[in-house]
Amino acid sequence: MMNLDKSKKYWNPYLGGVMLGLVLLAAIYTAGRGLGASGAVKSVLVTGMEAVAPSHVENTPFYKDYFASHSGNPMKSWLVFEMLGLVVGGFLSGAFAGRLKFKVEHSPKITSRKRIIFALLGGIFFGLGSQLGRGCTSGAALSGMAVLSLGGFITMIFIFGTAFALAYFARKLWI
Amino acid sequence: MGPLTVYEIISANTNLVLAFIIGIGFGFVLESSGFSSSRKLAGMFYGYDTTVLKVFFTAAITAMVGTLIFALLGWLDLSVIYINPTYLWSAILGGAVMGAGFILGGFCPGTAFCALSIGKLDALAFIGGLFIGVFLFTEAYPVFEGIYKAEFMGAPFVYDALGMSRGVFAAIMIIAAFGMFWLGEWSERKFPRDEY
């Protein structure tokens, strides 16, 4: 029934979870902070805006707040270096497992074009939500839960809860 | 005593090198666990593939238990670890908006970069969306500022909020995680779907 040969290529999820937990523990032990992803996107955006529209950055409340609370070059941050590593690590795993391939992954019921549009739309929501929620699934939810922060649990519950609540309406994209 | 960078056992630059190495581990584990596939991630919400639940909660309890053991052994000073501040409404609203993004886009930010690293072009579109979303927030910041800073609660621990000790909460977490793993295994048997 299930295509087992293909699924075997991925690690057992519990092993994957223990390994991810150890990576997270290494981050906490060395840097005193958890993993993250959306913060690196913000660093790149702030750097880009500073280069393209410096006067706009000087006069916009968000950037003023950002520079008041962050010193130094936004690209020289822990999260930016961690995300560069993430891309290298993902590539290495894909290379070892023979999964390197340019493709648009989508359900057989929808076109690549539709998938791309919804991926873009989903990204917009996630980008906005991660700023509002002060971090994404990695930074706010997973790392927050590991250090037992109340905010981490709340954000985790609302990310997964909302996705479950809306799953019925998005079913044609996936099943 | 850790965290190494806080106690200045390693320099700020060494910390960045370690960030890169830790990132390699992060990306490698995500990809090896199947998090580079949006359809595998989305399977969580239809019950046919609960890898997300299993990896996420196994990771959370592993890191939680590891942190507690490190603290007990005197290797880690828990009082200086970064605890994200809790602003109740932004945590709720931000989470809900991210949930909508998850079900529409099939990725979260970390998994999208991981998927892009092996050539998924839908992940590239999602990342483009991330930049637009962050940009919308920064430009419309005055609109969001009120809710963004509302109901500030400091950086509370979940066990304090629930009125229990750290150890008791950790034990409940572990039991709850095993309950969810059982539910995940049951769900995958009930809603099977071919791999793609």
Coordinates of C-alpha atoms in Angstrom, one line a residue:
Chain A
M1 CA 0.0 0.0 0.0
M2 CA 2.6 2.6 1.1
N3 CA 5.7 3.1 -0.9
L4 CA 8.1 2.0 1.8
D5 CA 11.4 2.1 -0.2
K6 CA 11.1 5.8 -0.6
S7 CA 10.0 6.6 2.9
K8 CA 13.0 4.6 4.2
K9 CA 15.3 7.2 2.8
Y10 CA 14.3 9.6 5.5
W11 CA 15.4 9.1 9.1
N12 CA 13.1 7.6 11.7
P13 CA 11.3 10.7 13.0
Y14 CA 12.1 10.0 16.7
L15 CA 15.8 9.7 15.8
G16 CA 15.4 12.9 13.9
G17 CA 13.8 14.6 16.9
V18 CA 16.5 13.5 19.3
M19 CA 19.2 14.8 16.9
L20 CA 17.3 18.1 16.5
G21 CA 17.0 18.3 20.2
L22 CA 20.8 17.8 20.6
V23 CA 21.4 20.6 18.0
L24 CA 19.1 22.9 20.0
L25 CA 20.9 21.9 23.2
A26 CA 24.2 22.7 21.6
A27 CA 22.9 26.2 20.7
I28 CA 21.6 26.8 24.3
Y29 CA 24.9 25.5 25.8
T30 CA 27.2 27.6 23.5
A31 CA 25.2 30.7 22.6
G32 CA 22.7 30.8 25.5
R33 CA 19.9 30.9 22.9
G34 CA 17.8 28.6 20.8
L35 CA 17.6 28.1 17.1
G36 CA 15.7 30.5 14.7
A37 CA 15.0 31.4 11.2
S38 CA 12.8 34.4 10.7
G39 CA 15.3 36.7 12.4
A40 CA 17.8 36.1 9.6
V41 CA 15.2 37.2 7.0
K42 CA 14.7 40.4 9.0
S43 CA 18.5 41.0 9.1
V44 CA 18.7 40.7 5.3
L45 CA 15.7 42.9 4.8
V46 CA 17.0 45.6 7.1
T47 CA 20.4 45.5 5.5
G48 CA 18.9 45.7 2.0
M49 CA 16.6 48.6 3.0
E50 CA 19.6 50.5 4.5
A51 CA 21.5 50.1 1.2
V52 CA 18.6 51.0 -1.1
A53 CA 16.7 53.6 0.9
P54 CA 18.8 55.0 3.7
S55 CA 16.7 58.1 4.3
H56 CA 13.6 56.0 4.5
V57 CA 15.2 53.8 7.1
E58 CA 16.2 56.8 9.2
N59 CA 12.6 58.1 9.3
T60 CA 10.6 54.9 9.8
P61 CA 9.6 54.0 13.3
F62 CA 10.3 50.3 12.9
Y63 CA 13.9 50.7 11.8
K64 CA 14.5 53.3 14.5
D65 CA 13.3 50.8 17.1
Y66 CA 15.4 48.1 15.5
F67 CA 18.6 50.1 15.5
A68 CA 18.0 51.3 19.0
S69 CA 17.9 47.7 20.2
H70 CA 20.5 46.1 17.9
S71 CA 24.1 47.3 17.7
G72 CA 26.5 46.6 14.9
N73 CA 26.0 45.1 11.4
P74 CA 22.6 43.3 11.2
M75 CA 24.3 40.6 9.0
K76 CA 26.9 39.8 11.7
S77 CA 24.3 38.1 13.8
W78 CA 24.1 34.6 15.3
L79 CA 20.9 33.8 13.3
V80 CA 22.4 34.9 9.9
F81 CA 25.4 32.5 10.4
E82 CA 23.1 29.7 11.7
M83 CA 20.9 30.1 8.6
L84 CA 23.9 30.0 6.2
G85 CA 24.8 26.8 7.9
L86 CA 21.3 25.5 7.6
V87 CA 21.4 25.8 3.8
V88 CA 24.8 24.0 3.7
G89 CA 23.5 21.2 6.0
G90 CA 20.3 20.8 4.1
F91 CA 22.3 20.6 0.8
L92 CA 24.7 18.0 2.2
S93 CA 21.9 15.8 3.5
G94 CA 20.1 16.1 0.1
A95 CA 23.3 15.3 -1.7
F96 CA 24.0 12.2 0.4
A97 CA 20.4 10.9 0.0
G98 CA 20.2 11.7 -3.8
R99 CA 17.5 14.3 -3.4
L100 CA 19.1 17.3 -5.1
K101 CA 16.7 18.3 -7.9
F102 CA 15.1 21.4 -9.1
K103 CA 11.3 21.0 -8.9
V104 CA 8.0 22.5 -7.8
E105 CA 6.5 20.0 -5.4
H106 CA 2.8 19.9 -5.6
S107 CA -0.3 17.7 -5.2
P108 CA -1.3 15.9 -8.5
K109 CA -4.6 17.8 -8.2
I110 CA -3.1 21.3 -8.6
T111 CA -0.8 22.9 -11.2
S112 CA 2.8 24.1 -10.4
R113 CA 1.5 27.6 -11.0
K114 CA -1.2 27.3 -8.3
R115 CA 1.3 25.8 -5.9
I116 CA 3.7 28.7 -6.5
I117 CA 1.0 31.3 -5.9
F118 CA -0.1 29.6 -2.7
A119 CA 3.5 29.1 -1.5
L120 CA 4.1 32.9 -2.1
L121 CA 0.9 33.7 -0.2
G122 CA 1.8 31.4 2.6
G123 CA 5.2 33.0 2.9
I124 CA 3.7 36.4 3.1
F125 CA 1.5 35.3 6.0
F126 CA 4.4 33.6 7.7
G127 CA 6.7 36.5 7.3
L128 CA 4.1 38.9 8.8
G129 CA 3.1 36.5 11.5
S130 CA 6.7 35.8 12.6
Q131 CA 7.3 39.5 13.1
L132 CA 4.1 39.9 15.1
G133 CA 4.8 36.8 17.1
R134 CA 8.5 37.7 17.7
G135 CA 9.8 34.5 16.0
C136 CA 8.6 31.6 14.0
T137 CA 8.2 27.8 14.5
S138 CA 12.0 27.5 15.3
G139 CA 12.6 30.6 17.3
A140 CA 9.4 31.2 19.2
A141 CA 7.7 27.8 19.3
L142 CA 10.4 25.1 19.4
S143 CA 13.2 27.0 21.2
G144 CA 10.6 28.7 23.4
M145 CA 9.2 25.4 24.5
A146 CA 12.7 23.9 25.1
V147 CA 13.4 26.7 27.6
L148 CA 9.8 26.4 29.0
S149 CA 8.8 29.9 28.1
L150 CA 5.0 30.7 28.4
G151 CA 5.1 32.6 25.1
G152 CA 6.7 29.7 23.3
F153 CA 3.9 27.4 24.3
I154 CA 1.2 30.0 23.4
T155 CA 2.7 30.6 19.9
M156 CA 3.1 26.9 19.3
I157 CA -0.5 26.2 20.2
F158 CA -1.8 29.0 17.9
I159 CA 0.5 28.0 14.9
F160 CA -0.6 24.4 14.9
G161 CA -4.2 25.2 16.1
T162 CA -4.9 27.6 13.3
A163 CA -3.3 25.4 10.7
F164 CA -5.6 22.5 11.8
A165 CA -8.6 24.8 11.9
L166 CA -8.0 26.0 8.3
A167 CA -6.9 22.6 7.0
Y168 CA -10.3 21.7 5.6
F169 CA -10.4 24.8 3.5
A170 CA -7.0 24.2 2.0
R171 CA -7.4 20.5 1.5
K172 CA -7.3 20.7 -2.3
L173 CA -3.8 22.0 -2.1
W174 CA -2.6 18.8 -0.3
I175 CA -4.9 15.8 -0.5
Chain B
M1 CA 30.0 26.8 33.1
G2 CA 27.7 27.5 30.1
P3 CA 26.4 29.2 28.1
L4 CA 30.0 29.5 26.8
T5 CA 29.6 32.8 25.1
V6 CA 27.9 34.4 28.1
Y7 CA 30.7 33.3 30.4
E8 CA 33.2 34.5 27.8
I9 CA 34.8 31.0 27.5
I10 CA 34.5 31.6 23.7
S11 CA 34.7 34.9 21.9
A12 CA 31.8 36.6 20.0
N13 CA 33.5 35.6 16.7
T14 CA 33.9 32.0 17.8
N15 CA 30.3 32.0 18.7
L16 CA 29.4 33.0 15.1
V17 CA 31.6 30.2 13.7
L18 CA 29.7 27.8 16.1
A19 CA 26.4 29.3 14.8
F20 CA 27.4 28.3 11.3
I21 CA 28.3 24.7 12.5
I22 CA 25.1 24.4 14.5
G23 CA 23.2 25.6 11.5
I24 CA 24.8 22.8 9.4
G25 CA 23.5 20.3 12.0
F26 CA 20.1 22.0 12.0
G27 CA 19.7 21.9 8.2
F28 CA 21.1 18.3 8.0
V29 CA 18.6 17.0 10.6
L30 CA 15.6 18.9 9.0
E31 CA 16.4 17.6 5.5
S32 CA 17.1 14.0 6.7
S33 CA 13.8 13.9 8.6
G34 CA 11.9 14.9 5.5
F35 CA 11.2 18.6 6.4
S36 CA 12.3 19.6 2.9
S37 CA 9.0 18.3 1.6
S38 CA 6.0 20.6 1.9
R39 CA 3.6 17.7 1.3
K40 CA 5.2 15.8 4.1
L41 CA 4.9 18.8 6.4
A42 CA 1.3 19.5 5.4
G43 CA 0.5 15.9 6.1
M44 CA 0.5 16.8 9.7
F45 CA -2.8 18.6 9.3
Y46 CA -4.6 15.8 7.5
G47 CA -3.2 13.0 9.6
Y48 CA -1.5 11.0 6.9
D49 CA 2.0 12.0 7.9
T50 CA 2.7 13.1 11.5
T51 CA 6.5 13.4 11.1
V52 CA 6.3 17.1 12.2
L53 CA 4.6 16.2 15.4
K54 CA 7.1 13.4 16.2
V55 CA 10.2 15.4 15.4
F56 CA 9.0 18.6 16.9
F57 CA 8.0 17.1 20.3
T58 CA 10.9 14.7 20.5
A59 CA 13.2 17.6 19.9
A60 CA 11.5 19.8 22.4
I61 CA 11.6 17.2 25.2
T62 CA 15.2 16.2 24.4
A63 CA 16.4 19.8 24.6
M64 CA 14.3 20.4 27.7
V65 CA 15.6 17.4 29.5
G66 CA 19.2 18.1 28.3
T67 CA 19.0 21.6 29.6
L68 CA 17.7 20.5 33.0
I69 CA 20.4 17.8 33.3
F70 CA 23.1 20.3 32.3
A71 CA 21.8 22.7 34.9
L72 CA 21.8 20.0 37.6
L73 CA 25.4 19.0 36.8
G74 CA 26.4 22.7 37.0
W75 CA 27.3 23.0 33.4
L76 CA 24.7 25.5 32.4
D77 CA 23.5 28.7 34.2
L78 CA 19.7 28.7 33.4
S79 CA 19.3 32.2 34.8
V80 CA 21.2 33.8 31.8
I81 CA 19.6 31.8 29.0
Y82 CA 17.5 33.9 26.6
I83 CA 13.8 33.4 27.4
N84 CA 11.6 35.1 24.8
P85 CA 9.4 37.8 26.3
T86 CA 5.7 37.1 26.3
Y87 CA 3.4 39.7 24.9
L88 CA 0.1 37.8 25.1
W89 CA -1.8 39.3 22.1
S90 CA 1.1 39.3 19.7
A91 CA 2.0 35.7 20.6
I92 CA -1.6 34.6 19.9
L93 CA -2.2 36.7 16.8
G94 CA 1.3 36.1 15.4
G95 CA 0.8 32.4 15.9
A96 CA -2.6 32.4 14.2
V97 CA -1.2 34.3 11.2
M98 CA 1.7 31.9 11.0
G99 CA -0.7 29.0 11.1
A100 CA -2.5 30.3 8.1
G101 CA 0.8 30.7 6.3
F102 CA 1.7 27.1 7.2
I103 CA -1.4 25.6 5.7
L104 CA -1.4 27.7 2.6
G105 CA 2.4 27.6 2.0
G106 CA 3.3 24.2 3.4
F107 CA 6.5 25.5 4.9
C108 CA 7.7 27.5 7.9
P109 CA 10.8 29.8 7.4
G110 CA 13.5 27.2 8.5
T111 CA 12.0 24.4 6.5
A112 CA 11.7 26.6 3.4
F113 CA 15.4 27.4 3.4
C114 CA 16.1 23.7 3.9
A115 CA 13.9 22.8 1.0
L116 CA 15.5 25.5 -1.2
S117 CA 18.9 24.0 -0.4
I118 CA 17.9 20.8 -2.3
G119 CA 16.3 22.7 -5.2
K120 CA 12.6 23.1 -4.3
L121 CA 11.3 26.0 -6.3
D122 CA 8.1 26.3 -4.4
A123 CA 10.3 27.0 -1.3
L124 CA 11.9 29.8 -3.2
A125 CA 8.4 31.3 -3.8
F126 CA 7.7 30.9 -0.1
I127 CA 10.9 32.7 0.9
G128 CA 10.0 35.5 -1.5
G129 CA 6.7 35.7 0.4
L130 CA 8.6 35.8 3.7
F131 CA 10.5 38.9 2.6
I132 CA 7.3 40.6 1.4
G133 CA 5.6 39.7 4.7
V134 CA 8.4 41.0 6.9
F135 CA 8.5 44.1 4.7
L136 CA 4.7 44.7 5.1
F137 CA 5.2 44.5 8.9
T138 CA 8.1 46.9 9.0
E139 CA 6.3 49.4 6.7
A140 CA 3.0 49.1 8.5
Y141 CA 4.6 48.9 12.0
P142 CA 2.7 51.9 13.4
V143 CA -0.6 50.0 12.6
F144 CA 0.7 46.9 14.5
E145 CA 2.6 48.6 17.3
G146 CA -0.3 48.8 19.7
I147 CA -1.1 45.1 19.6
Y148 CA 2.6 44.2 19.2
K149 CA 3.3 45.8 22.6
A150 CA 0.1 45.0 24.4
E151 CA -0.2 42.7 27.5
F152 CA 3.5 42.5 28.2
M153 CA 4.0 39.8 30.8
G154 CA 7.8 39.8 31.1
A155 CA 9.5 36.5 30.3
P156 CA 7.5 34.0 32.4
F157 CA 8.0 30.3 32.5
V158 CA 5.0 28.1 31.5
Y159 CA 5.3 26.1 34.8
D160 CA 5.0 29.2 36.9
A161 CA 2.0 30.4 34.9
L162 CA 0.4 26.9 35.6
G163 CA 1.5 27.0 39.3
M164 CA 3.7 23.9 39.3
S165 CA 7.3 23.1 39.7
R166 CA 9.7 22.8 36.8
G167 CA 10.2 19.1 37.4
V168 CA 6.5 18.3 37.6
F169 CA 5.8 20.2 34.4
A170 CA 8.7 18.5 32.6
A171 CA 7.3 15.1 33.6
I172 CA 3.8 16.1 32.4
M173 CA 5.3 17.3 29.1
I174 CA 7.1 14.0 28.5
I175 CA 3.9 12.0 29.2
A176 CA 1.9 14.3 27.0
A177 CA 4.4 13.9 24.2
F178 CA 4.2 10.1 24.4
G179 CA 0.4 10.4 24.3
M180 CA 0.7 12.5 21.1
F181 CA 3.1 10.1 19.5
W182 CA 0.6 7.3 20.1
L183 CA -2.1 9.5 18.5
G184 CA 0.2 10.3 15.5
E185 CA 0.9 6.6 14.9
W186 CA -2.8 5.8 15.1
S187 CA -3.7 8.7 12.7
E188 CA -1.1 7.5 10.1
R189 CA -2.7 4.0 10.1
K190 CA -6.2 5.5 9.9
F191 CA -5.5 8.0 7.1
P192 CA -2.8 6.3 5.0
R193 CA -1.7 8.0 1.8
D194 CA 1.0 7.2 -0.7
E195 CA 4.4 8.8 -0.4
Y196 CA 5.2 11.3 -3.1

